[in-house]
CSV table of C-alpha atoms in Angstrom, one decimal:
chain,number,residue,atom,x,y,z
A,1,MET,CA,52.8,151.8,55.3
A,2,LYS,CA,54.9,155.2,54.8
A,3,ILE,CA,58.3,154.3,54.3
A,4,LYS,CA,61.0,157.3,53.5
A,5,LEU,CA,64.7,157.2,53.2
A,6,ILE,CA,66.4,158.6,56.2
A,7,ARG,CA,68.2,161.6,55.0
A,8,SER,CA,68.6,163.6,58.4
A,9,GLU,CA,69.1,162.9,62.4
A,10,ALA,CA,65.4,163.9,62.7
A,11,ASP,CA,64.7,161.3,60.2
A,12,TYR,CA,66.5,158.8,62.1
A,13,TRP,CA,64.8,159.5,65.4
A,14,GLU,CA,61.6,159.3,63.7
A,15,ALA,CA,62.5,156.0,62.2
A,16,LEU,CA,63.8,154.8,65.5
A,17,SER,CA,60.5,155.6,67.3
A,18,ARG,CA,58.4,153.9,64.8
A,19,TYR,CA,60.6,150.9,64.7
A,20,ALA,CA,59.9,150.8,68.4
A,21,GLU,CA,56.5,150.8,68.3
A,22,ILE,CA,56.2,147.9,65.5
A,23,PHE,CA,59.4,146.0,66.4
A,24,ASP,CA,57.2,143.0,67.9
A,25,ALA,CA,54.7,142.9,65.1
A,26,ARG,CA,53.2,139.5,63.8
A,27,PRO,CA,55.0,137.8,60.8
A,28,GLY,CA,52.7,138.2,57.7
A,29,THR,CA,51.4,141.7,58.7
A,30,GLU,CA,52.2,144.9,57.2
A,31,GLU,CA,53.6,146.0,60.4
A,32,LYS,CA,55.8,143.4,60.1
A,33,LYS,CA,57.2,144.4,56.7
A,34,GLU,CA,57.3,147.9,57.8
A,35,SER,CA,59.6,147.0,60.8
A,36,GLU,CA,61.9,145.0,58.2
A,37,MET,CA,62.0,147.8,55.8
A,38,LEU,CA,62.8,150.7,58.5
A,39,GLU,CA,65.5,148.1,60.1
A,40,ILE,CA,67.1,148.1,56.6
A,41,LEU,CA,66.8,152.0,56.4
A,42,ILE,CA,67.9,152.5,60.1
A,43,GLU,CA,71.1,150.4,59.7
A,44,GLN,CA,72.2,151.6,56.4
A,45,TYR,CA,71.6,155.2,57.9
A,46,GLU,CA,74.0,154.2,61.2
A,47,ASP,CA,76.8,152.4,58.9
A,48,GLU,CA,77.0,155.5,56.2
A,49,ILE,CA,76.4,158.6,58.3
A,50,LEU,CA,75.9,158.5,61.9
A,51,PHE,CA,78.6,155.9,62.9
A,52,LYS,CA,81.1,157.4,60.3
A,53,LYS,CA,80.8,160.7,61.6
A,54,ASN,CA,81.3,159.4,65.6
A,55,SER,CA,83.5,156.2,64.6
A,56,GLY,CA,86.0,157.3,67.3
A,57,ASN,CA,83.7,157.5,69.9
A,58,SER,CA,83.5,154.5,72.0
A,59,GLU,CA,79.9,155.1,73.6
A,60,ILE,CA,78.7,155.4,69.9
A,61,LYS,CA,79.8,152.0,69.2
A,62,ILE,CA,78.5,150.4,72.5
A,63,LEU,CA,75.1,151.9,71.9
A,64,ARG,CA,75.3,150.4,68.0
A,65,MET,CA,76.3,147.2,69.9
A,66,GLU,CA,73.0,147.3,71.9
A,67,LEU,CA,70.6,148.6,68.8
A,68,ARG,CA,71.6,145.2,67.3
A,69,GLY,CA,71.2,142.9,70.5
A,70,TYR,CA,74.8,142.3,70.7
A,71,ARG,CA,76.3,141.9,74.6
A,72,GLN,CA,80.0,142.1,75.2
A,73,HIS,CA,80.4,138.2,75.3
A,74,ASP,CA,78.7,137.9,72.4
A,75,LEU,CA,81.8,139.9,70.7
A,76,CYS,CA,84.1,137.8,72.7
A,77,LYS,CA,83.1,134.6,70.7
A,78,ILE,CA,83.6,136.3,67.1
A,79,PHE,CA,86.7,138.0,68.4
A,80,GLY,CA,88.1,135.4,71.1
């Protein structure tokens, strides 16, 4: 397991690619631990860097929603 901070967009896409490979890892495995750590780093990068730069872009917001597994009706439950 080689985890590093996401400091650039290239690092971000590399992390997303690896996360997609190991997303369905079995609980208790090293790959599951790696996927959980990557998820935290990816979310941090998205929140602090990527989406802050593009906060007015609705397509980015939709992508973010999809990456986190939300659909429009899920948000309707939250916001009414």
